[in-house]
Coordinates of C-alpha atoms in Angstrom, one line a residue:
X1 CA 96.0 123.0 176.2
X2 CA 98.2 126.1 175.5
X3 CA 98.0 127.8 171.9
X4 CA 101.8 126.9 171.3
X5 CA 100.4 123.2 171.9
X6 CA 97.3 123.5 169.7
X7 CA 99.5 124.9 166.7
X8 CA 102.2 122.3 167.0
X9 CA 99.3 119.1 166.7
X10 CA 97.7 121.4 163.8
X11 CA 101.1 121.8 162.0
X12 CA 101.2 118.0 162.5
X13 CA 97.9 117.1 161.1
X14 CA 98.7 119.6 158.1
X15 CA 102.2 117.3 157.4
X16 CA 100.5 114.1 157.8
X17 CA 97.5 114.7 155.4
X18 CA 100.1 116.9 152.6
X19 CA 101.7 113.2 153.4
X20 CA 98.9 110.9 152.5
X21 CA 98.0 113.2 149.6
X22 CA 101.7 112.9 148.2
X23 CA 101.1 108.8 148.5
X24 CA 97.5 108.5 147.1
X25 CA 99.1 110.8 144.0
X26 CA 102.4 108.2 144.0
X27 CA 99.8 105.0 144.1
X28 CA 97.4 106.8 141.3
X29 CA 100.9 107.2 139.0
X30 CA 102.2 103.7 139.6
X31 CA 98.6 102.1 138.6
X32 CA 98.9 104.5 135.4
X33 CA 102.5 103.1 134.9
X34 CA 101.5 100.0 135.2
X35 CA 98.4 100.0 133.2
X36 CA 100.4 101.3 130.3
X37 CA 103.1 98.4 131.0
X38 CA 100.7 96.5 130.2
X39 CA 98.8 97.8 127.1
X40 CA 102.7 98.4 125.5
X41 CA 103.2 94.8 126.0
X42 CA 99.9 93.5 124.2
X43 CA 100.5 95.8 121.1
X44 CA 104.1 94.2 120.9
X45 CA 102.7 91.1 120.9
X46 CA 103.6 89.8 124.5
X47 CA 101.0 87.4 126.1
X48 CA 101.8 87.0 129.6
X49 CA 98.8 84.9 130.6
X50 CA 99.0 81.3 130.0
X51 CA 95.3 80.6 129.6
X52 CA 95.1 83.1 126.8
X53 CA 97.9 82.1 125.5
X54 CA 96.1 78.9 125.0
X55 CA 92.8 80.2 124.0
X56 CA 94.1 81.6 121.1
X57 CA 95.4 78.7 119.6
X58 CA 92.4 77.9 118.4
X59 CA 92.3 80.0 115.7
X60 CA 96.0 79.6 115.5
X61 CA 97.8 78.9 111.7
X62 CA 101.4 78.0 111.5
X63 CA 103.4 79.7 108.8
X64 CA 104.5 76.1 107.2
X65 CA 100.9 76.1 105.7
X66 CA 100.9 79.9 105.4
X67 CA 104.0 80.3 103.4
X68 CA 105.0 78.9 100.5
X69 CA 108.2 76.5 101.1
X70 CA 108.3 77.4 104.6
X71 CA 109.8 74.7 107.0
X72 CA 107.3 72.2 108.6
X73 CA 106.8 72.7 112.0
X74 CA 103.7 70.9 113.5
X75 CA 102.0 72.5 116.6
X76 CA 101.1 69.7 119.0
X77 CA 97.8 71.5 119.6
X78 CA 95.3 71.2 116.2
X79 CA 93.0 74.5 116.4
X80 CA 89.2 74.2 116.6
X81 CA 88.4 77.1 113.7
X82 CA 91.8 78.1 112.5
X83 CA 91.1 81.6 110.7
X84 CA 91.6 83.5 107.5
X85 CA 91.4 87.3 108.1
X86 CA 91.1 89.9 105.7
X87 CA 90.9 93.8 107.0
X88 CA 90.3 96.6 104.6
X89 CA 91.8 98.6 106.7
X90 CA 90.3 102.2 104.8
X91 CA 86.9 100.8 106.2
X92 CA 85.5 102.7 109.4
X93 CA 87.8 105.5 109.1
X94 CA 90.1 104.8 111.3
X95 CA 88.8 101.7 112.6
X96 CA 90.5 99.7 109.6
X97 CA 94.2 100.1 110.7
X98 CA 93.3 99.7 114.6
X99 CA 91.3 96.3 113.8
X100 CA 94.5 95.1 111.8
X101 CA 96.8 95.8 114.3
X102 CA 94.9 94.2 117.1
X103 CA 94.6 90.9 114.9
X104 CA 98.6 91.0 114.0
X105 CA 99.0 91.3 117.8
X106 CA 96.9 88.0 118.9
X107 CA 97.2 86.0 115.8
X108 CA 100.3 84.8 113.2
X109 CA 100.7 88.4 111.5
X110 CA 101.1 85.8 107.9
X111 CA 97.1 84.9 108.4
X112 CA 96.2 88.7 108.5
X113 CA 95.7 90.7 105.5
X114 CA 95.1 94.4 104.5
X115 CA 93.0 94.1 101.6
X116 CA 94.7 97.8 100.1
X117 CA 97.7 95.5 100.2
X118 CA 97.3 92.0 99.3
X119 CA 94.5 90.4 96.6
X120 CA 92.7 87.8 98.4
X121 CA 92.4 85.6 95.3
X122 CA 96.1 85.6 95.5
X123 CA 96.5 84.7 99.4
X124 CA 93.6 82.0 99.2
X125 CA 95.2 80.3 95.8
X126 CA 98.0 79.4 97.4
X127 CA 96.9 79.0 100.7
X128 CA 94.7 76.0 98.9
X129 CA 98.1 75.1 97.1
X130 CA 100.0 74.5 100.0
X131 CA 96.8 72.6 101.8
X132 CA 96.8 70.3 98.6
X133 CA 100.4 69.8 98.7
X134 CA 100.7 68.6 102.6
X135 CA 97.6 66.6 102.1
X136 CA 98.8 64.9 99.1
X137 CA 102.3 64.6 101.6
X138 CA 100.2 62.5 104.3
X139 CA 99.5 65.6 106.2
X140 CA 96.8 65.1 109.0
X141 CA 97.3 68.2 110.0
X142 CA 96.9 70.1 106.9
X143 CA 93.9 68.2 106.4
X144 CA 92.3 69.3 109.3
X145 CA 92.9 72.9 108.8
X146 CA 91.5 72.9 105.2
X147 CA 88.3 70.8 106.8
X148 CA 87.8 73.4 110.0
X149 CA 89.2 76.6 108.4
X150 CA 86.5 79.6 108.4
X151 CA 87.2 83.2 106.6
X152 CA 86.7 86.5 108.5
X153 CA 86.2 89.7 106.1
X154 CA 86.3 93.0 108.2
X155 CA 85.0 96.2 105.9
X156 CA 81.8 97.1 104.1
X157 CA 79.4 95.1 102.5
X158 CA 81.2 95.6 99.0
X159 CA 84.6 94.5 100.5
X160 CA 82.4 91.2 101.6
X161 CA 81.2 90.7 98.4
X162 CA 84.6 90.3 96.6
X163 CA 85.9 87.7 99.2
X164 CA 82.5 85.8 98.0
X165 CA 83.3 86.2 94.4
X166 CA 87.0 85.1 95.0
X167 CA 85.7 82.1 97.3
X168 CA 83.4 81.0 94.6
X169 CA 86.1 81.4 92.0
X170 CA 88.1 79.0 93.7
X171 CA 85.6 76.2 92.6
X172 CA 86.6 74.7 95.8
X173 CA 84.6 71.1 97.5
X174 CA 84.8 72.4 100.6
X175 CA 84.5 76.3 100.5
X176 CA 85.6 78.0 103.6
X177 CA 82.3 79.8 105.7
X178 CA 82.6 83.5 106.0
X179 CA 81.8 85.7 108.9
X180 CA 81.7 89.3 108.6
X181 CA 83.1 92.4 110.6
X182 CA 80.7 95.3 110.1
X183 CA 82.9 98.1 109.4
X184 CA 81.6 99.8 106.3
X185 CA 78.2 102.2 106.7
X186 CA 74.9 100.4 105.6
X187 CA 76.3 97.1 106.9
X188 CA 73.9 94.6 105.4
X189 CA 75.6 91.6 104.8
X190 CA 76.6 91.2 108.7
X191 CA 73.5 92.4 109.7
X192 CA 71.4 89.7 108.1
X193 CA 73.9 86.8 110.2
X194 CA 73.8 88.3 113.5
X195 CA 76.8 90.6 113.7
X196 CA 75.0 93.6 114.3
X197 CA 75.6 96.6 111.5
X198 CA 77.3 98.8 114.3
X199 CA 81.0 99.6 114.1
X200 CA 82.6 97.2 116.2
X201 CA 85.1 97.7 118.8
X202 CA 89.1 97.6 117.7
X203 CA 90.5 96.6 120.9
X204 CA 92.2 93.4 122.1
X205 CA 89.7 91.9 124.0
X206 CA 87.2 93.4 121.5
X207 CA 88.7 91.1 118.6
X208 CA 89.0 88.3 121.3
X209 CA 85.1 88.3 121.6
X210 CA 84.6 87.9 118.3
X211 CA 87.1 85.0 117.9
X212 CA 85.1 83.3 120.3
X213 CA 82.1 84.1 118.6
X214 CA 83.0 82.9 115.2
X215 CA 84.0 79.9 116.6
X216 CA 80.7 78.7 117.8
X217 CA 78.7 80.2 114.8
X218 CA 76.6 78.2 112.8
X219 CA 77.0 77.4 108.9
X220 CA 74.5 78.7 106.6
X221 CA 73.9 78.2 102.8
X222 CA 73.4 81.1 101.4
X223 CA 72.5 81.5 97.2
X224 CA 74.8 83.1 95.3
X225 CA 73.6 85.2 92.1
X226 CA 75.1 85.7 88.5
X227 CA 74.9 89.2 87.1
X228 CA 75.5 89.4 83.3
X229 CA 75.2 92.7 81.4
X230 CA 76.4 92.9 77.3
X231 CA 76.2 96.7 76.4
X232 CA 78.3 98.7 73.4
X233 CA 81.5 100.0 75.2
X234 CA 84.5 100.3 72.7
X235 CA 87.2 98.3 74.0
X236 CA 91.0 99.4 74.1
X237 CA 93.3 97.8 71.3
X238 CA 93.9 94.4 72.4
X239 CA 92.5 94.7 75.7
X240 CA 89.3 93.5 77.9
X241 CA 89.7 96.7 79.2
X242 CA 86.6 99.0 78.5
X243 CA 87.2 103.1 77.3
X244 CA 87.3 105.6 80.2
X245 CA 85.1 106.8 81.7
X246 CA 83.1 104.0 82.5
X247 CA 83.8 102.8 86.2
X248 CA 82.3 99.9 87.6
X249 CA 82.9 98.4 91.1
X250 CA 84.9 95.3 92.3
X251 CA 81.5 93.5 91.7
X252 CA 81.7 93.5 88.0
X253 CA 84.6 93.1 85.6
X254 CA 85.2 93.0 81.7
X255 CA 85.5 89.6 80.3
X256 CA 85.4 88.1 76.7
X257 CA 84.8 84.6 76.1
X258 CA 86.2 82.8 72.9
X259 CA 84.6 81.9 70.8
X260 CA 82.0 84.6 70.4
X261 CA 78.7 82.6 69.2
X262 CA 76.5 85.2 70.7
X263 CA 75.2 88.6 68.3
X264 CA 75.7 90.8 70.9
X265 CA 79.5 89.5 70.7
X266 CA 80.5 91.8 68.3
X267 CA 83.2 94.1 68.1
X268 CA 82.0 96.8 69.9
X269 CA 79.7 95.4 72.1
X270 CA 81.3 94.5 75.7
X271 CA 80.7 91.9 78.5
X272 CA 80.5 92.4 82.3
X273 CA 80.3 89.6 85.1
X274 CA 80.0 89.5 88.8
X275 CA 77.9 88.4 91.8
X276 CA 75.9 89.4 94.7
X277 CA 74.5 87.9 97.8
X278 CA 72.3 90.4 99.2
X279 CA 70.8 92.8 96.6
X280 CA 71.0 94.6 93.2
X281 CA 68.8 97.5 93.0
X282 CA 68.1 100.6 90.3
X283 CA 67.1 104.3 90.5
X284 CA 66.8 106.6 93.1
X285 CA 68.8 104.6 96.2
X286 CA 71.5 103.8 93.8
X287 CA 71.7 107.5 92.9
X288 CA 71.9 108.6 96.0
X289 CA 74.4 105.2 96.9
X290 CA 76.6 106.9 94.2
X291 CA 76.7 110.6 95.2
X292 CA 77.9 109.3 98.4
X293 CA 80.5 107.2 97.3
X294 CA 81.9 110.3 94.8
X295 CA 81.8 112.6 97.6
X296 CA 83.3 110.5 100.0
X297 CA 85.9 109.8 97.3
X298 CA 86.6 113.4 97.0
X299 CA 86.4 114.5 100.6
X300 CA 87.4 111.5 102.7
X301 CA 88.5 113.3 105.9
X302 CA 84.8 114.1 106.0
X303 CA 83.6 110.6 106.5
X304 CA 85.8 109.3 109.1
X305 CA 83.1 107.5 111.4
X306 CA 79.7 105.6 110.9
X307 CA 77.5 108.1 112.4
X308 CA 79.4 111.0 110.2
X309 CA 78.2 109.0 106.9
X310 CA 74.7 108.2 107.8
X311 CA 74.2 112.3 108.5
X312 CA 75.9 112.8 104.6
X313 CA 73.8 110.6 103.3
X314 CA 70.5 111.3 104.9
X315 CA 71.4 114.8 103.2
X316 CA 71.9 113.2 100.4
X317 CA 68.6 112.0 100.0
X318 CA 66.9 115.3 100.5
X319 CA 69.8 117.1 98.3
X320 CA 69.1 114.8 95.0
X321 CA 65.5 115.8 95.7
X322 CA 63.7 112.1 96.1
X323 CA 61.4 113.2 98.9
X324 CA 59.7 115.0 96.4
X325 CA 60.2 112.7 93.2
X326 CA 57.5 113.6 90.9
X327 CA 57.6 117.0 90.6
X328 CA 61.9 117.5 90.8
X329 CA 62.9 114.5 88.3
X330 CA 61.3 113.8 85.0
X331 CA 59.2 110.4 84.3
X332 CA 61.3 108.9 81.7
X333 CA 63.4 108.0 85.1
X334 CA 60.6 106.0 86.4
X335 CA 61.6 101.9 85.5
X336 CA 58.8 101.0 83.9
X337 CA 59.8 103.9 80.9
X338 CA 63.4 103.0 81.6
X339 CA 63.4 99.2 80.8
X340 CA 61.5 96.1 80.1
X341 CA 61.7 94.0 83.1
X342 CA 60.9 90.0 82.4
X343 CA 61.0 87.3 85.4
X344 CA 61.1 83.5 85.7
X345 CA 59.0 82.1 87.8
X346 CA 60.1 78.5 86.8
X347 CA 63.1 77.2 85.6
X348 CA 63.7 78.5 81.2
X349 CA 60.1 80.3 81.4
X350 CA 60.3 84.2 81.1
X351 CA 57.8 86.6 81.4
X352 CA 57.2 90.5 81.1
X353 CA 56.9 91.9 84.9
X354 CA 54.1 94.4 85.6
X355 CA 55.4 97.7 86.9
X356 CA 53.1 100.1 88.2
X357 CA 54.4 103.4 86.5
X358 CA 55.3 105.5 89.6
X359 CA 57.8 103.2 90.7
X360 CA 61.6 104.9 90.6
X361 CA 63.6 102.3 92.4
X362 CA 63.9 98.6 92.1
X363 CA 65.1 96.3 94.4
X364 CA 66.3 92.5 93.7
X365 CA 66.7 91.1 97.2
X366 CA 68.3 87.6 98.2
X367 CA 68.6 88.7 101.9
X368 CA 66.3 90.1 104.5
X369 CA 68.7 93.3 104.9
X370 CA 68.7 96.4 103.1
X371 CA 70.1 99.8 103.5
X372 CA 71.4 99.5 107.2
X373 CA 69.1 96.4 108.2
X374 CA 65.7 97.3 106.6
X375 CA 63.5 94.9 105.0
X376 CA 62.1 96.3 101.5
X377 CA 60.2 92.9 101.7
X378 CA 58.8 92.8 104.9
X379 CA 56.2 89.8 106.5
X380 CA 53.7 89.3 104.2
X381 CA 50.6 88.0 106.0
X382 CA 49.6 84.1 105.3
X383 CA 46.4 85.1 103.1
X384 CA 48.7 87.0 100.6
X385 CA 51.4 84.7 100.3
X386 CA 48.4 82.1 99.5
X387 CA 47.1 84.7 96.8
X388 CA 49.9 85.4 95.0
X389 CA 51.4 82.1 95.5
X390 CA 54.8 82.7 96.8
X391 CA 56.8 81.0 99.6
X392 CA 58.2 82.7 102.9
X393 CA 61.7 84.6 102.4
X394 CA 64.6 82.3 102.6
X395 CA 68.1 82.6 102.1
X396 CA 68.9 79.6 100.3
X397 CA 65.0 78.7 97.8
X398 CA 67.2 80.0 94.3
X399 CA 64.0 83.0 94.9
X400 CA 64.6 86.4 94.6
X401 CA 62.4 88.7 96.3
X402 CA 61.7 91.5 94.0
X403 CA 60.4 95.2 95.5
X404 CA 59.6 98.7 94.1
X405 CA 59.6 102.4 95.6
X406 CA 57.9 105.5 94.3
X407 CA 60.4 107.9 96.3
X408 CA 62.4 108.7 99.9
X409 CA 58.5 108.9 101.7
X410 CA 57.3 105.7 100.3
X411 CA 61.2 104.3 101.5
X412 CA 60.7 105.9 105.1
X413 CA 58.0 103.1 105.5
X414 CA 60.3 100.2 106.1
X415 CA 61.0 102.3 109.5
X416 CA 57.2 100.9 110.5
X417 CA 57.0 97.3 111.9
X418 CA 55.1 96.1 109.4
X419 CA 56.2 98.9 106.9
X420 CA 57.5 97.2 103.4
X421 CA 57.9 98.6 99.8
X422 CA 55.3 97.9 96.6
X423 CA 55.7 93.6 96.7
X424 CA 56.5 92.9 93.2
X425 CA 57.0 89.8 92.7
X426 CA 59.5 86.3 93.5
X427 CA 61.7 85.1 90.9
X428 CA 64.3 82.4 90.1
X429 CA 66.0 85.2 87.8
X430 CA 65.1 88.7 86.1
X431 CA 66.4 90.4 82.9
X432 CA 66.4 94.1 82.4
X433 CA 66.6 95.2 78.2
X434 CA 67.2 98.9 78.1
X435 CA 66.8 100.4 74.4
X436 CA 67.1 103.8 73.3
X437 CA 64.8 106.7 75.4
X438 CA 64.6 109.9 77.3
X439 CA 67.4 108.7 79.5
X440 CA 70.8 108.9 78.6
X441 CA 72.0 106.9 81.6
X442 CA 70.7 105.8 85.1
X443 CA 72.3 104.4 88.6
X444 CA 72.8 100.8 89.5
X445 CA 74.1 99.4 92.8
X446 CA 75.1 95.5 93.9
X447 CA 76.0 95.0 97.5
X448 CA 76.5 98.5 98.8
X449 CA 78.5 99.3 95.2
X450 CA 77.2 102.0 92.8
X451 CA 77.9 103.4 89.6
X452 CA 76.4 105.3 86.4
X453 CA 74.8 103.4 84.3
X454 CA 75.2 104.5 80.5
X455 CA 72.0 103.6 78.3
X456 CA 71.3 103.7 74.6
X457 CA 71.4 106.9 73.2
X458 CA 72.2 106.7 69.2
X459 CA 70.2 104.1 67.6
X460 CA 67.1 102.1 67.8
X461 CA 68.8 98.6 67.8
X462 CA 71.0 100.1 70.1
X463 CA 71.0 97.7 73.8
X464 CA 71.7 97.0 77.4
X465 CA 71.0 93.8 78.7
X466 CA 71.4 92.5 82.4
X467 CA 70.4 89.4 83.3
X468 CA 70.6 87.5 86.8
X469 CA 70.3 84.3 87.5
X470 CA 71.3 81.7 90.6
X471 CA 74.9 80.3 90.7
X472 CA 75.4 78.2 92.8
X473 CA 75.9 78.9 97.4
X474 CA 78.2 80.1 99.6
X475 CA 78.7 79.2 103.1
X476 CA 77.8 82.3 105.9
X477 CA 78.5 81.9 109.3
X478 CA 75.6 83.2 110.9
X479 CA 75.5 84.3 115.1
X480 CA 72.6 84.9 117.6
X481 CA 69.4 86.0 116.2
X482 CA 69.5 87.3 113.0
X483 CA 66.5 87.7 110.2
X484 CA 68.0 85.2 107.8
X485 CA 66.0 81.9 107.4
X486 CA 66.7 79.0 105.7
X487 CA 64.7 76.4 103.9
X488 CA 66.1 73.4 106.2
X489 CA 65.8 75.4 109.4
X490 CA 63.4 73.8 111.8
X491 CA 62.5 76.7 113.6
X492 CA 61.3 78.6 110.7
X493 CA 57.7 79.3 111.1
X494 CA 57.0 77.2 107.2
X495 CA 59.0 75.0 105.6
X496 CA 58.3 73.9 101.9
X497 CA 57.8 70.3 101.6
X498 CA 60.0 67.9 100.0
X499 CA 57.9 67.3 96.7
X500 CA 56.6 71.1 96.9
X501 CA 57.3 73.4 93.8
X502 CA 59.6 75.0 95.7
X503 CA 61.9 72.5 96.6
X504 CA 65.4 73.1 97.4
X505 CA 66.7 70.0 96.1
X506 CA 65.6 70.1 92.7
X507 CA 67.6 69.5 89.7
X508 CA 70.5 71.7 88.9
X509 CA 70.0 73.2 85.3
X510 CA 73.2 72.7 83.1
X511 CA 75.7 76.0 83.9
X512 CA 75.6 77.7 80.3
X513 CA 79.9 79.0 79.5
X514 CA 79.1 82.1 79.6
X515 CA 78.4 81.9 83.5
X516 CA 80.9 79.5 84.8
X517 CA 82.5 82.6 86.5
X518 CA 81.3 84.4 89.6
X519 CA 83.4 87.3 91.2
X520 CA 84.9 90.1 90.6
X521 CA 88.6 89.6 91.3
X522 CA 90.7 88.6 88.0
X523 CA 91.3 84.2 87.3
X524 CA 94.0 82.8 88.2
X525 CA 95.4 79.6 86.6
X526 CA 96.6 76.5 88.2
X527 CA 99.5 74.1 87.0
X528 CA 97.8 72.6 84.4
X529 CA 98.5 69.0 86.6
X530 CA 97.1 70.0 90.1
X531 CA 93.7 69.4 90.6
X532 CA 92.1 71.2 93.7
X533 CA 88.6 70.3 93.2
X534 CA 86.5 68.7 90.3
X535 CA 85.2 72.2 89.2
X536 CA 86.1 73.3 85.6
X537 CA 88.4 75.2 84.9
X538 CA 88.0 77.9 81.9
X539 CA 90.0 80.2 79.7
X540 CA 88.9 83.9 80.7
X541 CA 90.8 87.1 78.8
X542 CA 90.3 89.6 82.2

């Protein structure tokens, strides 16, 4: 072959392969194009495949029962868990707004709400309005919404907590179940029910997953817990309102029952309600709970993913000195100088609970999920439980499992398989009485919500008074495994029997006034001639 030959075949093979380089970079952009084609059209809510088209209407809620006075339009196909969803979409940092926005796309936008924008004792009132009103219409439809409708609550545990409180507010017969979206930073509450405690993802078929997953979860009871606290706040001229600068979370709020029958009711002297479902604890975690929440407050573009927080507030610890408790913070701030803590082991009978005089933290725990999925509690052995007469941990056995910590090292135990806290004992209710001391406040914290704690400081009749009790359940919608156990679960290693002291199915004790209300969020009132269920209605100032 001659060189002039050689170079024209090399010059060839040089303009094929620049060729086939020009249409591998051609095919790589049209894929690209494509691809983005295709995301545009699922944020703008376009769903080109049939089958998922019809997937989704099973979660599905037509505006007629949405809106108020919207035009009935009946959807041939009836949903099999039509769904409720309520984002707080500050949670996760970012994560909030995406999750919304995924939702909006797949499901009616008038069934998704941003909490920062819409109360949810508003939405679910007349949600329940309209269900009454198609029902009462002849509305089989309507009827079967109401009977297979399930709530989804996407933020921390705190934001969880005050859909709870509304829910039980609505004194409903057939309260909606609840599944939870673990978007805040200690996730607890979804922990304990199987949705894991890690951020979860905010894409389409992220969301889609967890449609499906809701949809097959299981019910569970779950025991819901009165907090009421009476201490001398000054109140605002005709106002429930308490004087700044006392902030509480969305777990308690100012109310004032008429008429006052009570000594503590006096002028000056102020009462808080609210509820919890997983915890109320005092001292050093609710400290450091609190300088988390103020910094984060301050400094938010500082916490904008999980991982971020959990490094602030393992600093945290170490920075408000707790690894090293007894020699950096003075005794008075150890409980058992702080308060006088009584228990009732059976129904009306109180007595004074035993606290060993190192303890700085006290935990009140209804589920088996603390402080990103630890258990304060633990698995106490068979012997012990025999010894000290208590029953295995349930959700749902009106017993609170009550635990103490001397500081962070005694707390860094729970890491250990078998690691667990100072056991101090199981109650159907606990009161704190705080009186005047060395301490002129301390840190309280229900459901992953904090704040300072003012305590007596001027006189000797001076008080503070919490006490908890059970109110009533709520309905969780629990998924895979998950350390939650229930008293009618068959697969729980011991079940109380039926005519046990324990059982579940005792009589209810008569609901005093002063607890008749649960959450958070402020009453609403229905039309005095609409019924929605046969709780009672009472007059709250809020």
């Amino acid at each position: 072959m001659s060189p002039n030959s050689r170079g024209t075949t090399n010059l060839t093979l040089s303009v094929q392969l620049v060729f086939l380089l020009i249409c591998c970079y051609l095919h790589a952009v049209l894929r690209l194009m494509a691809k983005d084609l295709k995301v545009r059209s699922k944020s703008e809510g376009t769903v080109t495949c049939d089958s998922e088209a019809e997937s989704l209407k099973d979660y599905w809620i037509p505006d007629y029962i949405l809106l108020h006075e919207s035009k009935v339009e009946k959807p041939s196909h009836v949903p099999a868990s039509p769904v409720i969803v309520f984002i707080n979409s500050r949670s996760g940092g970012q994560l909030g707004g995406e999750l919304l926005l995924s939702y909006q796309t797949l499901l009616n936008k008038n069934q998704v709400f941003d909490l920062n924008k819409e109360a949810p004792d508003k939405v679910l009132h007349q949600l329940f309005l309209n269900l009454e009103k198609h029902k009462r219409d002849g509305d089989s439809f309507a009827s079967e919404i109401q009977k297979r409708l399930r709530v989804i609550v996407a933020g921390g545990d705190g934001t969880a907590g005050w859909i709870l409180g509304v829910i039980s507010d609505l004194h409903l017969s057939q309260p909606p179940p609840v599944a939870t979206v673990p978007l805040g930073t200690g996730n607890n509450l979804p922990f304990a029910f199987g949705w894991g405690k890690k951020n979860p993802g905010t894409d389409l078929e992220a969301v889609k997953m967890f449609l499906n997953l809701v949809k097959d979860a299981k019910e569970m009871k779950v025991d819901s817990w009165h907090v009421l606290m009476k201490m001398r706040v000054p109140r605002k001229d005709g106002s429930c309102d308490p004087i700044a600068p006392l902030e509480l979370p969305h777990s308690l709020h100012a109310v004032h029952r008429v008429p006052q029958s009570n000594p503590l009711d006096e002028e000056e002297y102020h009462t808080f309600r609210g509820g919890f479902w997983n915890y109320f604890s005092m001292g050093m975690d609710a400290q450091v709970s609190y300088a988390f929440h103020a910094e984060r407050k301050l400094h938010p573009e500082k916490f904008k993913n999980q991982s971020a927080n959990h490094n602030a507030y393992a600093k945290l610890t170490c920075s408000q000195g707790w690894f090293w408790a007894s020699l950096s913070h003075p005794s008075s701030w150890n409980i058992a100088q702080l308060a006088k803590v009584s228990i009732m082991k059976k129904p009306g009978q109180w007595e004074v609970l035993s606290i060993p005089p190192s303890i700085r933290s006290i935990i009140c725990l209804n589920l088996p999920s603390f402080s990103g999925g630890l258990n304060p509690w633990g698995i106490p052995s068979r012997r012990r439980l025999c010894v000290k007469e208590w029953t295995p941990p349930y959700v749902d056995d009106g017993f609170l499992e009550v635990v103490g910590f001397r500081n962070a090292w005694h707390g860094a135990v729970l890491y250990a398989p078998s690691g667990h806290g100072t056991r101090l004992a199981q109650a159907r209710g606990i009161r704190f009485e705080f009186h005047k001391g060395a301490a002129d406040h301390t840190f309280m914290r229900m459901d992953g919500e904090p704040w300072k704690q003012p305590l007596p400081i001027k006189n000797e009749n001076e008080s503070v008074v919490i006490e908890i009790s059970r109110f009533g359940q709520v309905s969780m919608l629990a998924t895979g495994e998950n350390p939650s156990k229930s008293v009618n679960d068959p697969l729980t290693p011991r079940t109380p029997s039926k005519d046990s002291e324990y059982d579940s199915d005792e009589e209810e004790l008569e609901i005093p006034e002063d607890r008749k209300k649960l959450g958070a969020a402020a009453s609403f009132k229905l039309p005095e001639d609409f019924n929605l269920s046969q709780g009672v209605q009472m007059k709250w100032c809020v």
